[in-house]
Short mmCIF file of C-alpha atoms in Angstrom, two decimals:
data_model
loop_
_atom_site.label_atom_id
_atom_site.label_comp_id
_atom_site.label_asym_id
_atom_site.label_seq_id
_atom_site.Cartn_x
_atom_site.Cartn_y
_atom_site.Cartn_z
CA MET Y 916 58.09 101.08 87.84
CA ASN Y 917 61.07 98.49 88.27
CA PHE Y 918 64.21 100.07 88.86
CA ASP Y 919 66.68 98.80 85.88
CA PRO Y 920 70.42 99.41 86.08
CA GLN Y 921 70.71 100.06 82.25
CA SER Y 922 68.21 102.59 82.20
CA LEU Y 923 70.17 104.67 83.90
CA ARG Y 924 72.76 107.85 81.41
CA TYR Y 925 76.37 106.34 81.21
CA ASP Y 926 79.56 108.98 79.85
CA SER Y 927 81.14 107.86 77.11
CA ASN Y 928 83.32 105.04 78.89
CA GLY Y 929 80.28 103.46 80.64
CA LEU Y 930 79.88 104.75 84.26
CA ILE Y 931 78.10 106.92 86.73
CA PRO Y 932 79.03 109.15 89.64
CA VAL Y 933 77.90 107.76 92.81
CA ILE Y 934 78.11 110.40 95.73
CA ALA Y 935 78.33 108.60 98.88
CA GLN Y 936 76.26 110.27 101.79
CA ASP Y 937 76.30 109.00 105.63
CA HIS Y 938 72.56 107.99 106.05
CA LEU Y 939 72.38 109.08 109.41
CA SER Y 940 74.99 112.24 109.86
CA GLN Y 941 74.44 113.47 106.62
CA GLU Y 942 78.01 113.89 105.64
CA VAL Y 943 79.55 113.14 102.36
CA LEU Y 944 82.04 111.18 102.87
CA MET Y 945 83.46 110.39 98.85
CA MET Y 946 82.64 110.31 94.70
CA ALA Y 947 83.11 107.75 92.68
CA TRP Y 948 82.27 105.68 89.91
CA MET Y 949 80.14 102.64 88.78
CA ASN Y 950 79.10 100.88 85.77
CA ALA Y 951 76.05 99.36 85.33
CA GLU Y 952 77.32 95.92 86.42
CA SER Y 953 78.66 96.76 89.83
CA VAL Y 954 75.18 99.32 90.33
CA ALA Y 955 73.44 95.79 90.17
CA GLN Y 956 76.30 94.04 91.79
CA THR Y 957 75.66 96.74 95.04
CA LEU Y 958 72.01 96.28 94.59
CA ALA Y 959 71.73 92.25 94.62
CA THR Y 960 74.90 92.13 97.77
CA GLY Y 961 73.78 95.54 99.36
CA LYS Y 962 77.83 96.53 99.18
CA VAL Y 963 78.61 99.03 97.77
CA THR Y 964 81.13 98.10 94.13
CA TYR Y 965 82.18 101.21 92.51
CA TRP Y 966 84.51 100.51 89.79
CA SER Y 967 87.75 101.36 90.27
CA ARG Y 968 89.09 103.31 87.11
CA SER Y 969 92.55 103.20 87.77
CA ARG Y 970 92.77 99.44 88.30
CA GLN Y 971 90.15 99.14 86.12
CA ALA Y 972 87.81 96.25 87.79
CA PHE Y 973 85.41 95.93 90.43
CA TRP Y 974 86.08 97.67 94.13
CA VAL Y 975 84.06 96.17 97.07
CA LYS Y 976 84.29 99.37 98.61
CA GLY Y 977 86.33 97.83 102.29
CA GLU Y 978 86.72 94.60 101.11
CA THR Y 979 90.30 94.51 101.77
CA SER Y 980 90.78 97.75 104.57
CA GLY Y 981 87.35 96.61 105.91
CA HIS Y 982 86.34 99.96 105.70
CA VAL Y 983 82.74 98.56 104.20
CA GLN Y 984 79.60 100.41 103.23
CA ARG Y 985 76.57 98.95 103.08
CA MET Y 986 73.90 100.32 100.90
CA VAL Y 987 70.83 102.07 103.37
CA GLU Y 988 69.71 103.47 99.82
CA LEU Y 989 70.01 104.23 96.63
CA ARG Y 990 68.75 107.22 94.81
CA VAL Y 991 68.72 109.10 91.12
CA ASP Y 992 68.75 112.15 90.26
CA CYS Y 993 66.75 113.69 87.61
CA ASP Y 994 68.92 113.48 84.59
CA ARG Y 995 69.40 109.54 85.98
CA ASP Y 996 73.02 110.46 85.17
CA CYS Y 997 73.93 110.64 88.53
CA LEU Y 998 73.68 107.94 91.57
CA LEU Y 999 73.83 108.98 95.22
CA ALA Y 1000 73.54 106.08 97.48
CA LEU Y 1001 72.61 106.31 101.21
CA VAL Y 1002 75.64 104.64 102.97
CA ASP Y 1003 76.32 102.64 106.59
CA GLN Y 1004 80.09 103.14 106.66
CA VAL Y 1005 82.31 101.82 108.99
CA GLY Y 1006 85.57 103.40 109.96
CA PRO Y 1007 86.90 106.18 107.30
CA ALA Y 1008 85.54 106.35 104.02
CA CYS Y 1009 88.91 108.02 102.52
CA HIS Y 1010 92.34 106.20 101.37
CA THR Y 1011 94.17 108.75 104.32
CA ASN Y 1012 92.09 107.30 106.83
CA ARG Y 1013 89.43 109.78 107.27
CA ARG Y 1014 86.09 109.65 107.87
CA SER Y 1015 85.45 111.85 104.38
CA CYS Y 1016 87.54 112.19 101.37
CA PHE Y 1017 86.55 116.14 101.02
CA TYR Y 1018 88.66 117.41 104.63
CA THR Y 1019 89.97 120.43 102.84
CA ALA Y 1020 88.46 123.57 102.70
CA VAL Y 1021 88.82 126.69 100.90
CA ARG Y 1022 88.58 129.05 103.27
CA ASP Y 1023 90.12 133.44 102.58
CA GLY Y 1024 91.47 131.70 99.49
CA GLU Y 1025 93.34 129.66 101.40
CA GLU Y 1026 93.26 125.68 102.00
CA VAL Y 1027 92.94 125.01 105.52
CA GLU Y 1028 92.62 121.11 106.75
CA ILE Y 1029 89.90 120.30 108.54
CA MET Y 1030 89.24 116.80 109.36
CA ALA Y 1031 91.88 114.03 110.94
CA PRO Y 1032 92.58 111.53 110.11
CA MET Y 1033 90.88 109.08 112.31
CA ALA Y 1034 92.95 106.76 115.45
CA ASP Y 1035 93.11 103.45 114.80
CA MET O 1304 98.26 126.81 100.89
CA ASN O 1305 97.15 129.20 98.56
CA PHE O 1306 93.89 128.06 96.70
CA ASP O 1307 94.90 127.17 93.04
CA PRO O 1308 91.92 126.63 90.31
CA GLN O 1309 94.21 125.24 88.38
CA SER O 1310 95.52 122.96 90.95
CA LEU O 1311 92.84 120.90 90.51
CA ARG O 1312 92.45 117.47 88.21
CA TYR O 1313 90.23 117.70 85.61
CA ASP O 1314 88.36 115.26 83.13
CA SER O 1315 90.19 115.12 79.31
CA ASN O 1316 87.02 117.51 78.45
CA GLY O 1317 88.70 119.58 81.22
CA LEU O 1318 85.78 119.58 84.05
CA ILE O 1319 85.33 118.59 87.95
CA PRO O 1320 82.55 116.99 89.08
CA VAL O 1321 80.77 119.34 91.71
CA ILE O 1322 78.44 118.33 94.82
CA ALA O 1323 76.55 120.79 96.08
CA GLN O 1324 75.10 120.55 99.50
CA ASP O 1325 72.90 122.46 101.59
CA HIS O 1326 74.98 124.11 104.56
CA LEU O 1327 72.36 123.77 106.75
CA SER O 1328 70.02 120.89 106.52
CA GLN O 1329 73.21 118.79 104.79
CA GLU O 1330 71.04 117.66 101.68
CA VAL O 1331 72.43 116.71 98.72
CA LEU O 1332 70.93 118.74 96.60
CA MET O 1333 72.54 117.77 92.61
CA MET O 1334 75.24 117.30 90.62
CA ALA O 1335 76.82 119.34 88.65
CA TRP O 1336 80.57 120.61 86.48
CA MET O 1337 82.81 123.00 86.52
CA ASN O 1338 85.61 124.57 84.65
CA ALA O 1339 89.02 125.82 86.19
CA GLU O 1340 87.53 129.48 85.26
CA SER O 1341 84.47 128.72 86.76
CA VAL O 1342 85.78 127.66 90.56
CA ALA O 1343 87.63 130.91 90.04
CA GLN O 1344 84.15 132.78 89.03
CA THR O 1345 82.51 130.98 91.70
CA LEU O 1346 85.23 131.66 94.80
CA ALA O 1347 85.36 135.80 92.89
CA THR O 1348 81.99 136.30 92.97
CA GLY O 1349 79.76 133.49 95.55
CA LYS O 1350 77.12 132.76 93.56
CA VAL O 1351 78.28 129.37 92.33
CA THR O 1352 78.84 128.96 88.52
CA TYR O 1353 78.86 125.77 87.16
CA TRP O 1354 80.00 124.90 83.30
CA SER O 1355 77.51 123.53 81.00
CA ARG O 1356 77.72 120.43 79.13
CA SER O 1357 74.11 120.85 77.05
CA ARG O 1358 75.06 124.48 76.20
CA GLN O 1359 78.76 124.39 76.56
CA ALA O 1360 78.69 127.31 77.96
CA PHE O 1361 78.74 129.45 81.98
CA TRP O 1362 76.04 128.54 84.27
CA VAL O 1363 74.76 130.89 87.17
CA LYS O 1364 73.30 128.85 89.03
CA GLY O 1365 69.68 130.84 89.01
CA GLU O 1366 70.92 133.38 86.82
CA THR O 1367 67.18 133.35 85.17
CA SER O 1368 64.84 131.21 87.79
CA GLY O 1369 66.60 133.17 90.72
CA HIS O 1370 66.59 130.03 92.37
CA VAL O 1371 70.37 130.99 92.90
CA GLN O 1372 73.26 128.97 94.95
CA ARG O 1373 75.29 131.40 97.51
CA MET O 1374 78.78 129.68 97.55
CA VAL O 1375 79.62 129.33 101.60
CA GLU O 1376 82.31 126.58 101.47
CA LEU O 1377 84.34 124.66 99.17
CA ARG O 1378 85.46 121.82 100.05
CA VAL O 1379 88.06 119.34 97.84
CA ASP O 1380 88.69 115.81 98.10
CA CYS O 1381 91.71 113.92 98.10
CA ASP O 1382 92.43 113.26 94.97
CA ARG O 1383 91.58 116.68 94.00
CA ASP O 1384 89.15 115.59 91.38
CA CYS O 1385 86.30 116.16 92.93
CA LEU O 1386 84.58 119.23 94.66
CA LEU O 1387 82.19 119.52 97.83
CA ALA O 1388 80.17 123.11 97.26
CA LEU O 1389 78.50 124.11 100.73
CA VAL O 1390 75.84 126.14 99.47
CA ASP O 1391 72.93 128.37 100.65
CA GLN O 1392 69.75 127.17 98.44
CA VAL O 1393 67.24 129.88 97.34
CA GLY O 1394 64.26 127.41 96.45
CA PRO O 1395 64.60 124.18 94.15
CA ALA O 1396 68.00 123.20 93.41
CA CYS O 1397 66.39 120.98 90.56
CA HIS O 1398 64.71 121.77 87.12
CA THR O 1399 61.60 119.85 88.35
CA ASN O 1400 61.06 122.35 91.42
CA ARG O 1401 61.76 119.99 93.02
CA ARG O 1402 64.32 120.96 96.45
CA SER O 1403 66.95 118.06 94.96
CA CYS O 1404 67.34 116.61 92.12
CA PHE O 1405 67.60 113.15 93.66
CA TYR O 1406 63.97 112.64 94.16
CA THR O 1407 63.62 109.14 93.47
CA ALA O 1408 64.30 106.32 95.54
CA VAL O 1409 65.63 102.74 94.66
CA ARG O 1410 63.13 100.96 97.13
CA ASP O 1411 62.69 96.37 96.85
CA GLY O 1412 63.90 96.84 92.97
CA GLU O 1413 61.25 99.98 92.61
CA GLU O 1414 61.06 103.56 91.76
CA VAL O 1415 60.12 105.51 93.93
CA GLU O 1416 59.49 108.95 93.86
CA ILE O 1417 59.79 110.69 97.53
CA MET O 1418 59.90 114.28 97.07
CA ALA O 1419 57.26 116.34 95.75
CA PRO O 1420 58.04 119.49 93.77
CA MET O 1421 57.83 122.65 95.85
CA ALA O 1422 55.11 125.39 95.32
CA ASP O 1423 55.71 128.44 93.58
#
């Protein structure tokens, strides 16, 4: 079946959550949002392109930082309301310069930082 | 720092997206939602407990199916608006009886099923 971005289930803002996972290490890097047009752009260009809710604009990941995400494979969940993007991530995915945004663990009721920022 | 579920950033419905990842294989299993109370319950019980948007009720994963998720470690993202749950998943995570909900890949513009339902 042909994949049509319009066939996904978007929320009331026209957005769908996207989980970015390193295609080799399988580390979960970040979660962000796309609209139908950014899904289409991502597939057309191979550059993961989110929709920035704060800026209300397309967000070609890494366009300014150089920390681009090349799309390796897009996956759709059973309810068609969440996407998993297997990506090739250059450098840190997180704006804090860490490889992943999920660098805080909850251990014995305490928040523990488990990942340092990457060296430049 | 003590972890307080109230310190997370919930959406206008009081919900936060939660990515469930197999703590051993690192496979991404599913994405669902929690409210502050279900985050607290999950940590208190060790049983991953979502908030069902369709039923508007707590959803102790696997309570009826037996396909429980034991919480291994909870992680918080940089913006505190998404959670990553490293889990020990019994059987399939997906209601279609597949290990993961992300069993559909987009390859060359086509939807391809890449995962079969698990045997009972």
